[in-house]
Every structure is written in C-alpha cells, then in structure tokens.
Coordinates of C-alpha atoms in Angstrom, one line a residue:
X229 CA 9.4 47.9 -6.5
X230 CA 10.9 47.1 -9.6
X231 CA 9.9 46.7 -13.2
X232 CA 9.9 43.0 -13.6
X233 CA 8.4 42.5 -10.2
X234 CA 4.9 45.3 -10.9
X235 CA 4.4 43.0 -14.2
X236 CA 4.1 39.7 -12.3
X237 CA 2.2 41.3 -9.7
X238 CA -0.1 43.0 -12.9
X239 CA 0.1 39.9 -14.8
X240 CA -1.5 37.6 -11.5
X241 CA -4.1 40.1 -10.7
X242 CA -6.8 39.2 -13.2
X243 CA -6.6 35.6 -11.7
X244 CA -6.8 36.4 -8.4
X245 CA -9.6 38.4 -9.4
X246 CA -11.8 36.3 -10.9
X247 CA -11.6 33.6 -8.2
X248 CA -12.7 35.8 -5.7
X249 CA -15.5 37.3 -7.7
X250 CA -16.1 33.9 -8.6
X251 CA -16.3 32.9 -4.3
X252 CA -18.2 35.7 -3.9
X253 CA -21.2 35.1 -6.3
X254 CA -21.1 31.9 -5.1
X255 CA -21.4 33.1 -1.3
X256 CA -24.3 36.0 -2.2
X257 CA -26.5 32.6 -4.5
X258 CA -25.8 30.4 -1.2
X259 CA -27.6 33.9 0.8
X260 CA -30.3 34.6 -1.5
X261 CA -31.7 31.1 -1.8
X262 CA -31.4 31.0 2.3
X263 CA -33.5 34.6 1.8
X264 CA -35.7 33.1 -0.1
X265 CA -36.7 30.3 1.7
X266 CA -34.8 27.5 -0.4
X267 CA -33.5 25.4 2.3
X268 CA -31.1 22.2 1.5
X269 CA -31.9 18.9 3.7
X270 CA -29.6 15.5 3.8
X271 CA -30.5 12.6 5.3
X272 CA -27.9 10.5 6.4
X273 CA -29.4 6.6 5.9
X274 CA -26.2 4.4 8.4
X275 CA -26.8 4.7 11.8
X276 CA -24.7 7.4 13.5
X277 CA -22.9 5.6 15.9
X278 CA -22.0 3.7 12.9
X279 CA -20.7 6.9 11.2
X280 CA -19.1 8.2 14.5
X281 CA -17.7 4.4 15.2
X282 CA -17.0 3.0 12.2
X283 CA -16.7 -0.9 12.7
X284 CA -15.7 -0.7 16.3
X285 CA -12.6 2.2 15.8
X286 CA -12.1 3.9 18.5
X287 CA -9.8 6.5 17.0
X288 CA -11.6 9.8 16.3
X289 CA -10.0 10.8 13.5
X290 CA -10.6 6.7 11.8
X291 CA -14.3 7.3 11.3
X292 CA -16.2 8.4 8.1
X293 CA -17.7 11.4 10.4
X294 CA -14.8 12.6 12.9
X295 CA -15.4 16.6 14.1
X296 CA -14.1 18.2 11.3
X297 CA -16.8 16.3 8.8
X298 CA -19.4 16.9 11.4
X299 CA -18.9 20.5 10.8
X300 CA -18.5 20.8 7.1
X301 CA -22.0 18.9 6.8
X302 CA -23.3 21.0 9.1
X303 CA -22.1 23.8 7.4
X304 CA -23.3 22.9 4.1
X305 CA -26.6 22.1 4.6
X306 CA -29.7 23.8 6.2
X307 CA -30.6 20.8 8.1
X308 CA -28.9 17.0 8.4
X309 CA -31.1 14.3 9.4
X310 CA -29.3 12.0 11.6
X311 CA -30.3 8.0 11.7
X312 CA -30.3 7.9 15.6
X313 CA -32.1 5.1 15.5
X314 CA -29.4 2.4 16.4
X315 CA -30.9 0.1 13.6
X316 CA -31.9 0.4 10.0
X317 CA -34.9 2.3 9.5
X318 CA -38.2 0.4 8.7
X319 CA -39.7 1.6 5.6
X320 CA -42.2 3.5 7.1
X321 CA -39.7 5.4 9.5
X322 CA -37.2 6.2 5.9
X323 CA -40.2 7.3 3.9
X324 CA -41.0 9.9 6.5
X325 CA -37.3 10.8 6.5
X326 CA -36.8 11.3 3.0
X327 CA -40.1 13.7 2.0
X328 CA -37.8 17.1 1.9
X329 CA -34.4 15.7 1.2
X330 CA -32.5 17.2 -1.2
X331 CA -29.6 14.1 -0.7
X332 CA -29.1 10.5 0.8
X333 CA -25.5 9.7 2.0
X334 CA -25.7 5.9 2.7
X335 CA -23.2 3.3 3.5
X336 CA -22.7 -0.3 4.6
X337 CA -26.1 -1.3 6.1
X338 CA -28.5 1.3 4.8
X339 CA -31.8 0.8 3.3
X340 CA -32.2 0.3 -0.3
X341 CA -34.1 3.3 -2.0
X342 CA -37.4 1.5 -3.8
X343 CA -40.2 2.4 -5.5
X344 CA -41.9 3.3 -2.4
X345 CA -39.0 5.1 -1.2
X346 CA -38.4 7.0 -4.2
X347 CA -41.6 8.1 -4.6
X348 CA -42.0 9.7 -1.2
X349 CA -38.9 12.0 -1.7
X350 CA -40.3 14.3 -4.9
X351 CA -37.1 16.3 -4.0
X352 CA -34.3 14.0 -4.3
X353 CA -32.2 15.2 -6.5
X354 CA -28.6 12.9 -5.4
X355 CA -27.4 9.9 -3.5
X356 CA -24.1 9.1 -2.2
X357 CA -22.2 6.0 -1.4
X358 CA -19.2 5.8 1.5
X359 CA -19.1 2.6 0.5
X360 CA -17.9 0.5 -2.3
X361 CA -20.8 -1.8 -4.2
X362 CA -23.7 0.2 -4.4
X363 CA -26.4 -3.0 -5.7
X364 CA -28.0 -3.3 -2.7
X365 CA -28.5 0.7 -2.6
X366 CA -30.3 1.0 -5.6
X367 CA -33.2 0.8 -7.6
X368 CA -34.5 0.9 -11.4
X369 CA -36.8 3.7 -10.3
X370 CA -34.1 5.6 -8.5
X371 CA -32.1 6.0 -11.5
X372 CA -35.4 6.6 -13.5
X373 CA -36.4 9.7 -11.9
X374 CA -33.5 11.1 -12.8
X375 CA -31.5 10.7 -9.2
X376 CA -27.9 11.0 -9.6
X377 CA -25.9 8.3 -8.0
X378 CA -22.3 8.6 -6.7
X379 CA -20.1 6.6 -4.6
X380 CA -16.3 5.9 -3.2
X381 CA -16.0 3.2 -5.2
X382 CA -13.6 4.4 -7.9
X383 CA -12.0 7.2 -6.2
X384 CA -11.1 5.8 -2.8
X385 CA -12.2 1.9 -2.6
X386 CA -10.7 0.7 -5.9
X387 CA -7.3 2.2 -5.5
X388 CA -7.0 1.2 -1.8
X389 CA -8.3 -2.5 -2.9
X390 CA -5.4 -2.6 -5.5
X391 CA -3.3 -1.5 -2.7
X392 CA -4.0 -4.6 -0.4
X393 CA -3.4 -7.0 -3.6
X394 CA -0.3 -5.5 -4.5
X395 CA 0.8 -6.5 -0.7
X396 CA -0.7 -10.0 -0.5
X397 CA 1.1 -10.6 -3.9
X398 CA 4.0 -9.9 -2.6
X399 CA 3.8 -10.9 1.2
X400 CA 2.9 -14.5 0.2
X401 CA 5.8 -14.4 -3.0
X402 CA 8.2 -13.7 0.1
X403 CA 6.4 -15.8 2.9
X404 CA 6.2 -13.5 5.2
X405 CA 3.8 -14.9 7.3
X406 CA 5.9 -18.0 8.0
X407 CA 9.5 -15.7 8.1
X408 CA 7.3 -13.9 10.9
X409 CA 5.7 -16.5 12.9
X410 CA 9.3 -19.1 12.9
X411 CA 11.2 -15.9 14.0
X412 CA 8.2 -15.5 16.7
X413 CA 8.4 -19.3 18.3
X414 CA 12.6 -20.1 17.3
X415 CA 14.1 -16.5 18.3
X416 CA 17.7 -15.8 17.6
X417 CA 17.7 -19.6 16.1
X418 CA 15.4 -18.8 13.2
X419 CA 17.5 -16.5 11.2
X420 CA 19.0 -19.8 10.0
X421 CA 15.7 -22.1 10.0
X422 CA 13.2 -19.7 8.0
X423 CA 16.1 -20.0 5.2
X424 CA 16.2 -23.9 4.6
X425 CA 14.1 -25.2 1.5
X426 CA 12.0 -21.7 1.6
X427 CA 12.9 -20.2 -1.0
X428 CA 11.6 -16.5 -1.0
X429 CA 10.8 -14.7 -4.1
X430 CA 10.2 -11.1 -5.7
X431 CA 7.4 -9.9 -7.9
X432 CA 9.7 -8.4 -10.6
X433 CA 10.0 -10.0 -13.7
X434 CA 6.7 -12.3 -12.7
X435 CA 4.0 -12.9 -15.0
X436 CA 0.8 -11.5 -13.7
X437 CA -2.7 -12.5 -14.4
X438 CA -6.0 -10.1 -13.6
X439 CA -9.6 -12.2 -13.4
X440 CA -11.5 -9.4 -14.9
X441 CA -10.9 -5.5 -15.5
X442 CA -13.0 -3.2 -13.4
X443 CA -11.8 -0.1 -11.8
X444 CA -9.3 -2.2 -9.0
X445 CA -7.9 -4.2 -11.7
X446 CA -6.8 -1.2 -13.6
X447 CA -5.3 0.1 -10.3
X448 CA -3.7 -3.0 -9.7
X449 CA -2.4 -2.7 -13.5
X450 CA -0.4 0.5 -12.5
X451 CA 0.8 -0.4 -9.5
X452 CA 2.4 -3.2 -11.3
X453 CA 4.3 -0.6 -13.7
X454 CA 7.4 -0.2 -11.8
X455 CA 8.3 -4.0 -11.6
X456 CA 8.4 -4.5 -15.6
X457 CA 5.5 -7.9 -15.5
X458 CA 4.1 -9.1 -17.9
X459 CA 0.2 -8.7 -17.6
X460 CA -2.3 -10.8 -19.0
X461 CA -6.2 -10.0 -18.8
X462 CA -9.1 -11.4 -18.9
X463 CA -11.6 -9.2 -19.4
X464 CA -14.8 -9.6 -22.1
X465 CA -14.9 -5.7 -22.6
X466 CA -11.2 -4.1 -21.7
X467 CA -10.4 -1.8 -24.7
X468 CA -7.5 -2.5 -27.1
X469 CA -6.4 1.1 -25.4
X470 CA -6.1 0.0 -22.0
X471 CA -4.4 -2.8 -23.1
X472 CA -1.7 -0.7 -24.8
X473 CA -1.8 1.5 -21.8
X474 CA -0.7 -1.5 -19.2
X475 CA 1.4 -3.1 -21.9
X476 CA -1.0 -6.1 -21.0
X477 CA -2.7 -9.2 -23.2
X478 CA -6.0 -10.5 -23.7
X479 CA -6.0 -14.2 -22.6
X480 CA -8.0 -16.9 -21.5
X481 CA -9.3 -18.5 -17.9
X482 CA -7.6 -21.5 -18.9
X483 CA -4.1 -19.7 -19.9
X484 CA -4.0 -17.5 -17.5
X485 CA -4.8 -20.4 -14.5
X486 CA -2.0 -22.3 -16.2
X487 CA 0.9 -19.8 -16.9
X488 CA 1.0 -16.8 -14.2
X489 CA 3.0 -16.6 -11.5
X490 CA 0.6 -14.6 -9.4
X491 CA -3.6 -14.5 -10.1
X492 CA -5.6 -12.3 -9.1
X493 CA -9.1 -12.2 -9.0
X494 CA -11.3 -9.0 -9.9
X495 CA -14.4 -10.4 -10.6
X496 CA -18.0 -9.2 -8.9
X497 CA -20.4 -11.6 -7.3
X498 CA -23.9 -12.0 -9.2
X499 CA -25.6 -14.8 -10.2
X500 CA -23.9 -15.5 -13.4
X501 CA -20.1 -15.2 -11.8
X502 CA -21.0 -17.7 -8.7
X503 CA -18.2 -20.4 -8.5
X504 CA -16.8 -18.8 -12.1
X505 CA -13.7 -19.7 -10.7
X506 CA -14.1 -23.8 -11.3
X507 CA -12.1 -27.0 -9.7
X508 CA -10.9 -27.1 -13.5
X509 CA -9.3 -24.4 -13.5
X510 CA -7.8 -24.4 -9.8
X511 CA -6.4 -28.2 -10.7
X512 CA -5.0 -25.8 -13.8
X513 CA -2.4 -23.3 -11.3
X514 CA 1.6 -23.9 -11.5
X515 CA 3.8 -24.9 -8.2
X516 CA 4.6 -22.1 -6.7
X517 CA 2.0 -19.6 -8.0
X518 CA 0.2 -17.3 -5.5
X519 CA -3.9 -16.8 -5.9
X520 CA -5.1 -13.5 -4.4
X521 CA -8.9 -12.9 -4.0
X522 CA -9.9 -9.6 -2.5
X523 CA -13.2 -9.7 -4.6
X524 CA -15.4 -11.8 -3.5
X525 CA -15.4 -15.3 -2.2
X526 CA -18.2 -16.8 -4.2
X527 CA -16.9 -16.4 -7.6
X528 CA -14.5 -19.1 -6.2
X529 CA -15.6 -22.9 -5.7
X530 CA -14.6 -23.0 -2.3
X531 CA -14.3 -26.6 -1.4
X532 CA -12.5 -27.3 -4.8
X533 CA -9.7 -24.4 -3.9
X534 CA -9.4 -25.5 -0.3
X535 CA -8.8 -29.4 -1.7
X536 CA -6.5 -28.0 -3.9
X537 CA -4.5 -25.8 -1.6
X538 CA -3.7 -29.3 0.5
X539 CA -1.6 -30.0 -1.9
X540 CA 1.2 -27.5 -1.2
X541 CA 0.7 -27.1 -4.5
X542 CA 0.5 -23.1 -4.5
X543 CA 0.1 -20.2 -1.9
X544 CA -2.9 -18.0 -1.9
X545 CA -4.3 -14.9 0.0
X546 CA -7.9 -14.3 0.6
X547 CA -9.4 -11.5 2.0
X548 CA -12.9 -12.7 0.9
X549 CA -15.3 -16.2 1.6
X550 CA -17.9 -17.8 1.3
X551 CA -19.1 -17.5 4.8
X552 CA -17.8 -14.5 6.7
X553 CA -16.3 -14.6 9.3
X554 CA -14.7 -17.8 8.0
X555 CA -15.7 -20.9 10.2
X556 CA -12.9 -22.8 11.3
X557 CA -12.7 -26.5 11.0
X558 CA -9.8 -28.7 11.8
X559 CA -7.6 -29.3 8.5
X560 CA -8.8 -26.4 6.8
X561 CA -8.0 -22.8 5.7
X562 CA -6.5 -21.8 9.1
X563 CA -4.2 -24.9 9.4
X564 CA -2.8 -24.7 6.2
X565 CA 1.2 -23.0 6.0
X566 CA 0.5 -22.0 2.5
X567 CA -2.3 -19.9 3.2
X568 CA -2.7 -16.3 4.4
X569 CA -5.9 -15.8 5.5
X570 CA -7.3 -11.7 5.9
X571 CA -10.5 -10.6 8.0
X572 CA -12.1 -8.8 4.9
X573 CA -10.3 -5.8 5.1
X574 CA -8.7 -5.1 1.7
X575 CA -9.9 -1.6 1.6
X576 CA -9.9 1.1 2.1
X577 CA -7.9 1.3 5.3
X578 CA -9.9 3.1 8.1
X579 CA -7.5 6.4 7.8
X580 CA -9.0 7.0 4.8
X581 CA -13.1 6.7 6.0
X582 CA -12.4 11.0 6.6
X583 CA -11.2 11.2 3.1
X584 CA -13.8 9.7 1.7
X585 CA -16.6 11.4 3.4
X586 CA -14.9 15.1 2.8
X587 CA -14.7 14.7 -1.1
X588 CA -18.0 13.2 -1.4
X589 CA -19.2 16.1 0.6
X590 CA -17.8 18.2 -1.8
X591 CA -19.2 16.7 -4.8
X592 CA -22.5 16.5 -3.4
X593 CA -22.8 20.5 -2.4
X594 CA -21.0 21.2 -6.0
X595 CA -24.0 19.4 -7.7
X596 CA -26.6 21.1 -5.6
X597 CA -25.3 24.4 -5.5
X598 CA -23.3 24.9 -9.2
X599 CA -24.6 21.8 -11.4
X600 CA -20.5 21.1 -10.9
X601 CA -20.1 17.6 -13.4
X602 CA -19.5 14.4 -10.9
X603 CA -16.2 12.7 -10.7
X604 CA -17.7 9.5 -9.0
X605 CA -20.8 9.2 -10.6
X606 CA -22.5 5.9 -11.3
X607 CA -24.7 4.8 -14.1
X608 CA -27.5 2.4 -14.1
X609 CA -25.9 0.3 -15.8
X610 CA -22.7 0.1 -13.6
X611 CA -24.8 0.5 -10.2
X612 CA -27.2 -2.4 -11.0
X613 CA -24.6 -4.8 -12.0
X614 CA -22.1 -4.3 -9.4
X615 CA -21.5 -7.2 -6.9
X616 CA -24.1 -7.7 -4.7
X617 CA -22.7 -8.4 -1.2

C-alpha cells in the first residue's frame, strides 16, 4: 500500500467510525427500552384491504403496503394494529384501538381523531397522513395535546399533482386528445385530417397564470423553469422571495383570467373559496387559452364554466368536479371536443403509494426513537385550513 492511498484510508476512518458507533447506540437504546418493557404500538386507522388494494390495483408492488412495507412496519414496531374491519371503525371500536398507541397512520377514509378520540389515547405521541388534505383527519384538541401531525402532502402529493398539470397544460395546448382519437376512427387518412384548422401549440414562451400559491403551485412554478414563461400569481400571502425565486408577478383574478395563455387553478375548497372562480371571470378567459383544475371542483362555478366552454371559446382540463364521478348528461362536459375530462387522478400516481408509506415510516420511527426534526410536518394552522374533501 502506498502513501497517498494509507492517508485516504486514515483520513475516512473517523467517519466510518462514528456512523457505526452512531447505529450501534441506536441498536443497544432500541434493546434496552424492549428490556425494559417500553413497547411501541401503531394503529393503522384505513382498512387493510384498502392498504393492501389501494383503489382496486391489483399490482403488488402499486399499493401503499406491498411486502416489503409490511415488513419494515413490522420491524419497527412492537405491535401494529391492523383495521380488519372492512369498514371505518365506529367510535367506540377506534377508542378502544387507540388507548396504547404510540402512532396513527391514516389515509383516505379514516376516522377523524376528536376529542373523544384524543382523549382515550394518553400515549399518542404522532399521526401520519398517506394522503394529501389532512381537514377531515384532524382536530383542535389533537394538535393541543401536543400530537405531532405529518402527512404526504408536500413531499410526495404536491410535486406529483404539479406533475399531472404540467401534462394537461400541455396535452390540451397540443390537442392530443383529438390528434389521438381522429388517428383512432380515420387510420392512415388522419395524418392529413388532424392537421386542417387545428393548430397545435407549445408551452414555451406562454404566459402562465397560478390561482393561488400553496406547496403544488410552487412545484408547478419549477417545472415551468425550463420553458422561459412568464408566471403570474395570485396569491394573498406568496413572499416577495418566492416571487424573485420563479421570476413570477403578483397579479389579479381579473388580469390573470384575461391575459394567460394557460390557468391554473391551486386553490383549496372551504367555505370561503366555494365558486371563487366566478361566471365573471370565466366570460374574462382569451380564445385559445387552456383552464386546468386539478384542485378542486368547487372553487369553480360549474354551470357558468360548462356554459362557457360551449363556446369553443377555450380548452380546459379537469381532473376535479363538483360531483364525482361526473354525471353525464347529453350536451355537456363529455360531449364537448374542447374538453379533456380526467377521473380524479392527478396524483400521486399509484407507483409511488410504496414511496410514500416507506419515508413516512421513516419519519415516524425517527421521531419516536431519536426526537429526529419532521420534514413533513403539519401545523395547526395549515392542517385546519386545508381543503376539506
């Protein structure tokens, strides 16, 4: 061995040292509070055929629970309680569930955590979301007791949202669901047909306008980066920083419904953003211009946009309604060329369902077990005002 190569070898050592010193306190505090009797308990609230079959996949590996985050769980914690149930629990059943927990993973379809909850689970220390909005999860009392609240929202929902309105933009700026479909019923003979009067269009250069500036705008925001937009915002408390950031403006409802090319709406559903989104300001949007909504359908006046949509006017893409699944009825969304309509299913895509679970996994057993900080953590503030549906 050389010189040179004994002083990397010296000069690594330290490091390698103190993360396995630092793995193996870790490991002997893990043993001791077994030893001593300190047993962790998590009770997962969704149904588990609804964790081991999420939404009907039947791919084993598309589910927030496949084998591998069966084991880690498992290997984590003393004891998981299982909702085996088939159902939600009543409250009686979940405050019987809850009296030892140390955690509550939740999801789409669990209980909300109460008063009466709350205080039948003196050990609660954390609960985690797999699922986006956490409003109807939560409770003033939860976060008053001191209960830490995280979720998937910003580290896996947001970003995969902001995915899906990246690709709506720009499938409806190129038509792609009429390219597709003439292609589909002309053959060979629509190469030539899907290029008369249909003019198909990029997103570079466009002028971009965000409803509102949460964590799937700001995703959205750099996405956009690469095709030099303009971005204009409306947003009552984005920073001057993050406008800098995006090289984006502050601008009105009004300007941005009458001067961008593509809008997209960000907004959550409570009671003081229903039908935000006004017949005013629909009659306001350009020819041509594309409306994307993957937040939620009720900050829209429906009947106003579908009125408006007859008009040829402009496209839109909307991944969220009123009244899911949308009803049809003749004449109306599903008829109309200049709409794309999407099942609710802007994000995340199910490949991601085992991401999700594994780092939440992680975060939970790092607060438990080391006080570790929380990347994903919700405040009251955030978690009571997020969009209720």
């Amino acid at each position: 061995m050389n010189v040179e190569a004994g002083k990397k070898i010296k000069k690594k050592t330290p490091k390698l040292l103190n993360l396995f010193l630092k793995w193996f306190i870790i490991k002997q505090m893990y043993l001791i509070n077994k030893r001593k009797g300190k047993k962790m308990k998590v009770l997962v609230c969704s149904t588990k055929e609804s964790m081991l079959n999420t939404r009907g996949c039947t791919n084993p590996e598309f589910v927030f629970f496949p084998q591998k985050n069966i084991e880690k769980i498992e290997s984590m914690f003393d004891e998981v309680i299982w909702n085996e149930t088939g159902r939600q629990f009543t409250t009686e059943e979940l405050k019987e569930k809850v009296k030892d927990v140390d955690a509550i993973i939740t999801c789409w379809g669990s209980n909300q955590l109460t008063k009466e909850i709350v205080d039948a689970a003196p050990n609660l220390k954390i609960v985690a979301h797999l699922a986006g909005s956490v409003a109807r999860i939560v409770s003033e009392e939860l976060y008053e007791k001191g209960v830490k609240v995280i979720g998937a929202n910003d580290t896996h929902f947001s970003e995969s949202v902001a995915e899906a309105a990246l690709a709506y933009s720009m499938m409806s700026l190129r038509q792609m669901d009429y390219v597709t479909r003439t292609l589909r019923e002309m053959k060979d003979a629509g190469w030539a047909e899907v290029k008369k009067d249909r003019p198909l269009r990029g997103i570079m250069d466009r002028t971009v306008g965000l409803v509102s500036f949460g964590a799937i705008a700001e995703h959205f925001a750099k996405m956009l980066q690469p095709f030099h937009v303009k971005i204009k915002v409306y947003s009552r408390s984005i920073s001057d920083e993050k406008l800098k950031q995006y090289n984006m403006e502050r601008a009105s409802l009004e300007e941005i419904f009458s001067t961008c090319d593509i809008i997209s709406i960000h907004t959550a559903w409570n009671k003081h953003t229903e039908n935000m989104i006004s017949k005013e300001l629909l009659q306001m949007i350009k020819k041509d211009a594309v409306l994307v909504n993957t937040a939620r359908g009720k900050v829209i006046d429906e009947p106003a946009m579908i009125e408006e949509l007859k008009t040829g006017r402009f496209r839109a893409v909307l991944d969220v309604f009123w009244k899911e699944p949308h009803p049809y009825e003749e004449g109306g969304l599903y008829d109309l060329e200049n709409v794309i309509i999407m099942p609710h299913q802007g994000g995340p895509t199910m490949d991601r369902y085992p991401w999700i679970t594994s780092d939440i996994l992680d975060e939970i057993y790092g607060y438990l077990t080391e006080n570790k900080p929380l990347k994903s953590e919700i405040s009251k503030e955030r978690g009571l005002s997020m969009t209720i549906s």
